[in-house]
Amino acid sequence: MTDTLLDHRAEGPASAPPLLLGPSLGTSYALWDKVAPELSAAHRVVRWDLPGHGGSAPGLIGPGATVGDLADLVLALADSLGVERFAYAGVSLGGAVGLHLAVHRPERLSSLAVICSSAHFNGAGPWRERAARVRDEGLAGLAEGADARWFTPGFTVPRLVRDHREADPEAYAACCDALAAFDLRERLAEISVPTLLVAGREDPATPPGHLREIADAVPDAALVEIPGASHLAPAERPEAVLAALRTHFGGAARRGMEVRREVLGDAHVDRAQARQTPFTARFQDFISRYAWGEIWTDPALTRRERSMITLTALVAHGHYDELALHVRAARRNGLTPEEIGAVLLQTAVYCGVPAANSAFATAQRVLAEEDE
């Protein structure tokens, strides 16, 4: 904990595109426990705590705080980490922070996901009443009703309920002040970053209509509704939230998967996907994002030229199973059997005759299958 920066947890490669994750009122960054590790395969994920929640100091905000104040704290955190531009996803109050950034500091955002949140939170009155109650009574009583506000019947996450109970009452009340004053409905049309809205279909706090209102106003925004999810969808339905965020933030991985299918064929990629396990998931994402999403999409070389280089490299290292795959890919990329033969003959000079001999046998088998 520091007195000047939000407490946070960073995961994933430092060189990966940054993604900041914001929490809901009353929770800590544990809200993202079932989502952040998976997202960190392709992103530098930084999840942060609200003031007075988790490890963040209560004194970072005070009475009369605004969502803009919280957004400034998020930018200060990003600056401290050397992050200039980032993708952002936030739940409820964390989502409001994202909307504020998209309106007031769009140059800092590359894309935005707003989850179980709103452009307004049903007027100032209820939030002012809650702030007064918390300042008078503390959080124990309010935490007793957390499950009903956050989850569908029968579901709970004890860690999050405990975080609610242990939050600092003054900081929590200041966050209520921020929600009371928040209303961006008149400025939603100004948002220009790619925006995804995620609604929990069973959410009583910010029903799907609140997310539809944003989706209708923000140009080209997308909306996903998650069945069986209440207000804390990343905790209750992490798989569905993860799928939506991966699609929205995928970028190079999404384009890479398209190129991978174009070059290697749907049958091969489908088999690879079917064999994927939690143990291999990060490697598969790495291949799609880096090899196929960045290298194979570079226009400096044509796909024909990349196939020639790849065939040569595979022969040089004796990767003949992979060579068979890329002989097929070379045909998809426009190389004739004669051109493939010429490439393999060249390898005889620079990689050795035995290597080229094995390569010709592999290629002949593949090309014969093609003729059947």
Coordinates of C-alpha atoms in Angstrom, one line a residue:
M1 CA 0.0 0.0 0.0
T2 CA 1.2 3.6 -0.8
D3 CA -0.5 6.9 0.1
T4 CA -0.3 8.1 -3.5
L5 CA -1.0 5.2 -5.8
L6 CA -3.8 2.6 -6.1
D7 CA -2.8 -0.8 -5.0
H8 CA -2.6 -3.2 -8.0
R9 CA -1.5 -6.5 -9.3
A10 CA 0.3 -6.9 -12.6
E11 CA 0.3 -10.2 -14.6
G12 CA 1.5 -11.2 -18.0
P13 CA 4.5 -10.3 -20.2
A14 CA 5.8 -6.8 -19.7
S15 CA 6.0 -6.4 -23.5
A16 CA 2.4 -7.4 -24.1
P17 CA -0.3 -4.8 -24.8
P18 CA -1.5 -3.3 -21.5
L19 CA -5.0 -4.0 -20.2
L20 CA -6.3 -2.4 -17.0
L21 CA -9.1 -4.0 -15.0
G22 CA -11.4 -2.0 -12.7
P23 CA -13.5 -3.3 -9.8
S24 CA -17.0 -2.8 -8.5
L25 CA -17.8 -0.9 -5.4
G26 CA -17.2 -3.0 -2.3
T27 CA -14.9 -5.5 -4.0
S28 CA -11.2 -5.8 -4.5
Y29 CA -9.2 -6.9 -7.5
A30 CA -10.0 -10.5 -6.5
L31 CA -13.2 -9.9 -8.6
W32 CA -11.0 -10.7 -11.6
D33 CA -9.4 -13.9 -10.1
K34 CA -11.0 -16.2 -12.6
V35 CA -10.5 -14.0 -15.6
A36 CA -7.2 -12.0 -15.3
P37 CA -4.8 -15.0 -15.4
E38 CA -6.3 -16.1 -18.8
L39 CA -6.2 -12.6 -20.2
S40 CA -2.6 -12.3 -19.1
A41 CA -1.6 -14.9 -21.8
A42 CA -2.0 -12.1 -24.4
H43 CA -1.9 -8.9 -22.3
R44 CA 0.0 -7.1 -19.5
V45 CA -2.9 -7.2 -17.1
V46 CA -3.1 -4.6 -14.3
R47 CA -6.0 -4.9 -11.9
W48 CA -6.4 -2.2 -9.3
D49 CA -8.2 -1.6 -6.0
L50 CA -10.5 1.3 -5.2
P51 CA -9.4 3.6 -2.4
G52 CA -10.0 2.0 1.0
H53 CA -10.7 -1.4 -0.7
G54 CA -8.2 -4.3 -0.8
G55 CA -4.7 -2.8 -0.4
S56 CA -5.4 0.8 -1.5
A57 CA -5.1 3.6 1.0
P58 CA -8.4 5.1 2.2
G59 CA -7.0 8.7 2.0
L60 CA -6.7 8.6 -1.8
I61 CA -10.2 10.1 -2.0
G62 CA -12.5 12.0 0.4
P63 CA -16.1 13.2 0.8
G64 CA -17.6 14.6 -2.4
A65 CA -15.3 12.5 -4.6
T66 CA -16.2 12.1 -8.3
V67 CA -15.6 9.4 -10.9
G68 CA -13.2 11.8 -12.5
D69 CA -11.1 11.7 -9.3
L70 CA -11.0 7.9 -9.6
A71 CA -10.1 8.1 -13.3
D72 CA -7.2 10.5 -12.4
L73 CA -5.9 7.9 -9.9
V74 CA -6.1 5.2 -12.6
L75 CA -4.1 7.4 -15.0
A76 CA -1.5 8.1 -12.2
L77 CA -1.2 4.3 -11.8
A78 CA -0.7 3.8 -15.5
D79 CA 1.9 6.6 -15.6
S80 CA 3.8 5.0 -12.7
L81 CA 4.0 1.8 -14.7
G82 CA 5.1 3.5 -17.9
V83 CA 1.9 2.8 -19.7
E84 CA 0.8 5.5 -22.0
R85 CA -2.1 3.9 -23.9
F86 CA -4.1 0.9 -22.7
A87 CA -7.2 -1.2 -23.1
Y88 CA -9.6 -1.0 -20.2
A89 CA -12.4 -3.1 -18.7
G90 CA -14.3 -2.3 -15.6
V91 CA -17.3 -3.5 -13.6
S92 CA -20.0 -1.2 -12.2
L93 CA -18.1 1.8 -10.7
G94 CA -15.0 0.5 -12.5
G95 CA -17.0 0.6 -15.7
A96 CA -18.0 4.2 -15.0
V97 CA -14.3 5.0 -14.7
G98 CA -13.8 3.6 -18.1
L99 CA -16.7 5.6 -19.6
H100 CA -15.2 8.8 -18.0
L101 CA -11.8 8.0 -19.6
A102 CA -13.4 7.4 -23.0
V103 CA -15.1 10.8 -22.9
H104 CA -12.5 12.9 -21.2
R105 CA -9.1 11.2 -22.0
P106 CA -9.8 9.1 -25.2
E107 CA -6.1 9.4 -26.2
R108 CA -5.2 7.1 -23.3
L109 CA -7.5 4.3 -24.3
S110 CA -7.1 1.8 -27.2
S111 CA -10.4 0.0 -26.4
L112 CA -13.0 -0.2 -23.7
A113 CA -15.3 -2.9 -22.1
V114 CA -18.0 -1.8 -19.7
I115 CA -19.4 -4.6 -17.6
C116 CA -22.6 -4.6 -15.5
S117 CA -22.4 -0.8 -15.3
S118 CA -24.2 2.3 -16.4
A119 CA -23.9 5.9 -17.7
H120 CA -25.9 6.8 -14.6
F121 CA -26.8 5.0 -11.4
N122 CA -30.5 5.7 -10.9
G123 CA -30.1 9.2 -9.4
A124 CA -28.2 10.7 -6.5
G125 CA -30.7 10.1 -3.7
P126 CA -30.1 6.4 -3.0
W127 CA -26.3 6.8 -3.1
R128 CA -26.3 9.8 -0.8
E129 CA -28.5 7.8 1.6
R130 CA -26.1 4.8 1.4
A131 CA -23.1 7.1 2.0
A132 CA -24.7 8.5 5.1
R133 CA -25.7 5.1 6.4
V134 CA -22.1 3.8 6.0
R135 CA -20.6 6.8 7.6
D136 CA -22.9 6.3 10.6
E137 CA -23.0 2.5 10.9
G138 CA -20.0 1.1 9.0
L139 CA -20.2 -1.7 6.4
A140 CA -21.1 -4.8 8.4
G141 CA -24.9 -4.5 7.9
L142 CA -24.6 -3.6 4.2
A143 CA -22.3 -6.5 3.6
E144 CA -24.9 -8.9 4.9
G145 CA -27.0 -8.2 1.8
A146 CA -24.1 -8.4 -0.6
D147 CA -25.0 -11.8 -2.1
A148 CA -28.5 -10.6 -3.0
R149 CA -27.1 -7.5 -4.7
W150 CA -24.2 -9.2 -6.5
F151 CA -25.1 -12.8 -7.4
T152 CA -28.0 -15.0 -8.5
P153 CA -29.6 -17.0 -5.7
G154 CA -27.4 -19.8 -4.2
F155 CA -24.1 -18.3 -5.5
T156 CA -21.5 -16.5 -3.5
V157 CA -17.8 -15.7 -3.4
P158 CA -16.8 -15.5 0.3
R159 CA -13.6 -13.6 -0.5
L160 CA -15.5 -10.8 -2.1
V161 CA -18.1 -10.6 0.7
R162 CA -15.2 -10.4 3.1
D163 CA -13.6 -7.6 1.1
H164 CA -16.9 -5.7 1.3
R165 CA -17.1 -6.1 5.0
E166 CA -13.5 -5.0 5.5
A167 CA -13.5 -2.0 3.2
D168 CA -12.9 1.4 4.8
P169 CA -16.3 3.0 5.5
E170 CA -15.2 6.6 4.7
A171 CA -13.6 5.6 1.4
Y172 CA -16.6 3.5 0.6
A173 CA -18.9 6.4 1.3
A174 CA -16.8 8.7 -0.9
C175 CA -17.2 6.1 -3.7
C176 CA -20.9 6.4 -3.2
D177 CA -20.6 10.2 -3.5
A178 CA -18.9 9.5 -6.9
L179 CA -21.8 7.3 -8.1
A180 CA -24.3 9.9 -6.9
A181 CA -22.8 12.6 -9.1
F182 CA -22.2 10.4 -12.2
D183 CA -24.2 10.9 -15.3
L184 CA -22.6 10.7 -18.8
R185 CA -25.7 10.1 -20.8
E186 CA -25.4 13.3 -22.8
R187 CA -21.9 12.6 -23.8
L188 CA -22.0 9.0 -24.8
A189 CA -22.1 9.8 -28.5
E190 CA -18.6 11.4 -28.2
I191 CA -17.0 8.1 -27.4
S192 CA -14.8 7.0 -30.3
V193 CA -12.8 4.0 -28.9
P194 CA -14.0 0.5 -29.8
T195 CA -16.5 -0.3 -27.0
L196 CA -18.0 -3.5 -25.7
L197 CA -20.9 -3.5 -23.3
V198 CA -21.5 -6.7 -21.2
A199 CA -24.7 -7.1 -19.3
G200 CA -25.7 -9.7 -16.7
R201 CA -29.2 -10.7 -17.6
E202 CA -30.1 -11.2 -13.9
D203 CA -28.5 -8.0 -12.7
P204 CA -30.8 -6.0 -10.4
A205 CA -28.3 -3.1 -9.9
T206 CA -27.6 -2.3 -13.5
P207 CA -30.1 -4.2 -15.6
P208 CA -29.4 -4.9 -19.3
G209 CA -31.4 -1.9 -20.2
H210 CA -28.6 0.3 -18.8
L211 CA -26.1 -1.3 -21.0
R212 CA -28.4 -1.2 -24.1
E213 CA -28.7 2.6 -23.5
I214 CA -25.0 2.9 -23.8
A215 CA -24.7 0.6 -26.8
D216 CA -27.4 2.6 -28.6
A217 CA -25.6 5.9 -28.0
V218 CA -21.9 4.9 -28.5
P219 CA -21.0 4.7 -32.2
D220 CA -20.4 1.1 -33.4
A221 CA -20.5 -0.3 -29.8
A222 CA -21.3 -4.0 -29.3
L223 CA -23.5 -5.5 -26.6
V224 CA -23.3 -9.0 -25.0
E225 CA -25.9 -10.2 -22.5
I226 CA -24.8 -13.1 -20.3
P227 CA -27.6 -15.5 -19.1
G228 CA -27.4 -16.6 -15.5
A229 CA -25.2 -13.6 -14.4
S230 CA -26.0 -11.0 -11.9
H231 CA -24.0 -7.8 -11.0
L232 CA -20.5 -9.4 -10.6
A233 CA -20.4 -11.3 -13.9
P234 CA -16.6 -11.9 -13.9
A235 CA -17.0 -13.8 -10.7
E236 CA -20.2 -15.6 -11.4
R237 CA -19.8 -16.3 -15.1
P238 CA -16.1 -16.0 -15.8
E239 CA -16.0 -18.2 -18.9
A240 CA -18.6 -16.1 -20.7
V241 CA -17.0 -12.8 -19.7
L242 CA -13.6 -14.1 -20.7
A243 CA -14.9 -15.1 -24.2
A244 CA -16.4 -11.7 -24.7
L245 CA -13.3 -9.9 -23.6
R246 CA -11.0 -12.1 -25.7
T247 CA -13.0 -11.4 -28.8
H248 CA -13.1 -7.6 -28.1
F249 CA -9.5 -7.2 -27.1
G250 CA -8.1 -10.0 -29.3
G251 CA -6.5 -7.7 -31.9
A252 CA -3.5 -9.6 -33.3
A253 CA -4.6 -12.9 -31.9
R254 CA -8.0 -12.6 -33.7
R255 CA -6.3 -11.6 -37.0
G256 CA -3.7 -14.2 -36.4
M257 CA -6.3 -16.9 -36.1
E258 CA -7.8 -15.8 -39.4
V259 CA -4.4 -16.0 -41.2
R260 CA -3.6 -19.3 -39.5
R261 CA -6.8 -20.8 -40.9
E262 CA -6.1 -19.3 -44.4
V263 CA -2.6 -20.8 -44.5
L264 CA -2.9 -24.1 -42.6
G265 CA -6.5 -24.9 -43.3
D266 CA -9.6 -25.2 -41.1
A267 CA -9.1 -28.9 -40.5
H268 CA -5.6 -28.5 -39.0
V269 CA -6.6 -25.5 -36.8
D270 CA -9.7 -27.2 -35.6
R271 CA -7.7 -30.3 -34.5
A272 CA -5.2 -28.1 -32.7
Q273 CA -8.0 -26.2 -30.9
A274 CA -9.7 -29.5 -30.0
R275 CA -6.4 -30.7 -28.4
Q276 CA -5.9 -27.5 -26.4
T277 CA -5.8 -27.8 -22.7
P278 CA -5.3 -25.3 -19.9
F279 CA -1.6 -26.3 -19.9
T280 CA -1.2 -25.5 -23.7
A281 CA -3.6 -22.5 -23.9
R282 CA -1.0 -19.8 -23.4
F283 CA 1.3 -21.4 -26.1
Q284 CA -1.6 -21.6 -28.6
D285 CA -2.5 -18.0 -27.9
F286 CA 1.2 -17.0 -28.3
I287 CA 1.3 -18.8 -31.7
S288 CA -1.8 -17.1 -32.9
R289 CA -0.9 -13.6 -31.6
Y290 CA 2.8 -13.6 -32.4
A291 CA 3.6 -16.0 -35.3
W292 CA 0.4 -15.6 -37.2
G293 CA -0.9 -12.2 -36.0
E294 CA 2.4 -10.3 -36.3
I295 CA 4.9 -12.1 -38.5
W296 CA 2.7 -13.7 -41.2
T297 CA 0.6 -10.5 -41.5
D298 CA 3.6 -8.3 -42.1
P299 CA 3.2 -7.1 -45.7
A300 CA 7.0 -6.8 -46.3
L301 CA 7.0 -10.4 -47.6
T302 CA 4.3 -12.2 -49.6
R303 CA 2.8 -15.4 -48.3
R304 CA 4.6 -17.2 -51.2
E305 CA 7.9 -15.9 -50.0
R306 CA 7.1 -16.7 -46.4
S307 CA 6.3 -20.3 -47.4
M308 CA 9.7 -20.6 -49.2
I309 CA 11.5 -19.4 -46.1
T310 CA 9.5 -21.6 -43.8
L311 CA 10.2 -24.7 -45.8
T312 CA 13.9 -24.0 -45.8
A313 CA 14.0 -23.4 -42.0
L314 CA 12.1 -26.7 -41.3
V315 CA 14.4 -28.7 -43.5
A316 CA 17.5 -27.1 -41.8
H317 CA 16.2 -28.2 -38.4
G318 CA 14.8 -31.6 -39.5
H319 CA 11.2 -30.8 -38.5
Y320 CA 9.7 -33.1 -41.1
D321 CA 6.2 -33.4 -39.5
E322 CA 5.9 -29.7 -39.5
L323 CA 7.4 -29.7 -43.1
A324 CA 4.5 -31.8 -44.3
L325 CA 2.1 -29.2 -42.8
H326 CA 3.9 -26.4 -44.6
V327 CA 4.1 -28.1 -47.9
R328 CA 0.3 -28.1 -47.8
A329 CA 0.4 -24.5 -46.7
A330 CA 2.8 -23.6 -49.6
R331 CA 0.3 -25.0 -52.1
R332 CA -2.5 -22.8 -50.5
N333 CA -0.1 -19.9 -50.8
G334 CA 0.3 -20.4 -54.5
L335 CA 3.5 -22.4 -54.9
T336 CA 3.5 -25.1 -57.6
P337 CA 5.0 -28.5 -57.0
E338 CA 7.8 -27.5 -59.3
E339 CA 8.6 -24.4 -57.1
I340 CA 8.4 -26.5 -53.9
G341 CA 10.9 -28.9 -55.5
A342 CA 13.2 -26.0 -56.4
V343 CA 13.2 -24.8 -52.8
L344 CA 14.0 -28.3 -51.5
L345 CA 16.8 -28.6 -54.1
Q346 CA 18.3 -25.4 -52.8
T347 CA 18.3 -26.8 -49.3
A348 CA 20.4 -29.7 -50.5
V349 CA 23.2 -27.2 -51.1
Y350 CA 22.9 -25.3 -47.8
C351 CA 21.3 -27.8 -45.4
G352 CA 22.9 -31.0 -46.7
V353 CA 21.8 -33.8 -49.0
P354 CA 20.5 -36.2 -46.3
A355 CA 18.2 -33.4 -45.0
A356 CA 17.0 -32.6 -48.5
N357 CA 16.5 -36.3 -49.2
S358 CA 14.2 -36.7 -46.2
A359 CA 12.4 -33.4 -47.2
F360 CA 11.8 -34.6 -50.8
A361 CA 10.3 -37.9 -49.4
T362 CA 8.0 -35.9 -47.1
A363 CA 6.9 -33.5 -49.8
Q364 CA 6.4 -36.2 -52.4
R365 CA 4.0 -38.0 -50.0
V366 CA 2.1 -34.8 -49.3
L367 CA 1.8 -33.9 -53.0
A368 CA 0.7 -37.4 -53.9
E369 CA -2.1 -37.2 -51.3
E370 CA -3.1 -34.0 -53.0
D371 CA -3.5 -35.7 -56.3
E372 CA -5.6 -38.6 -54.9

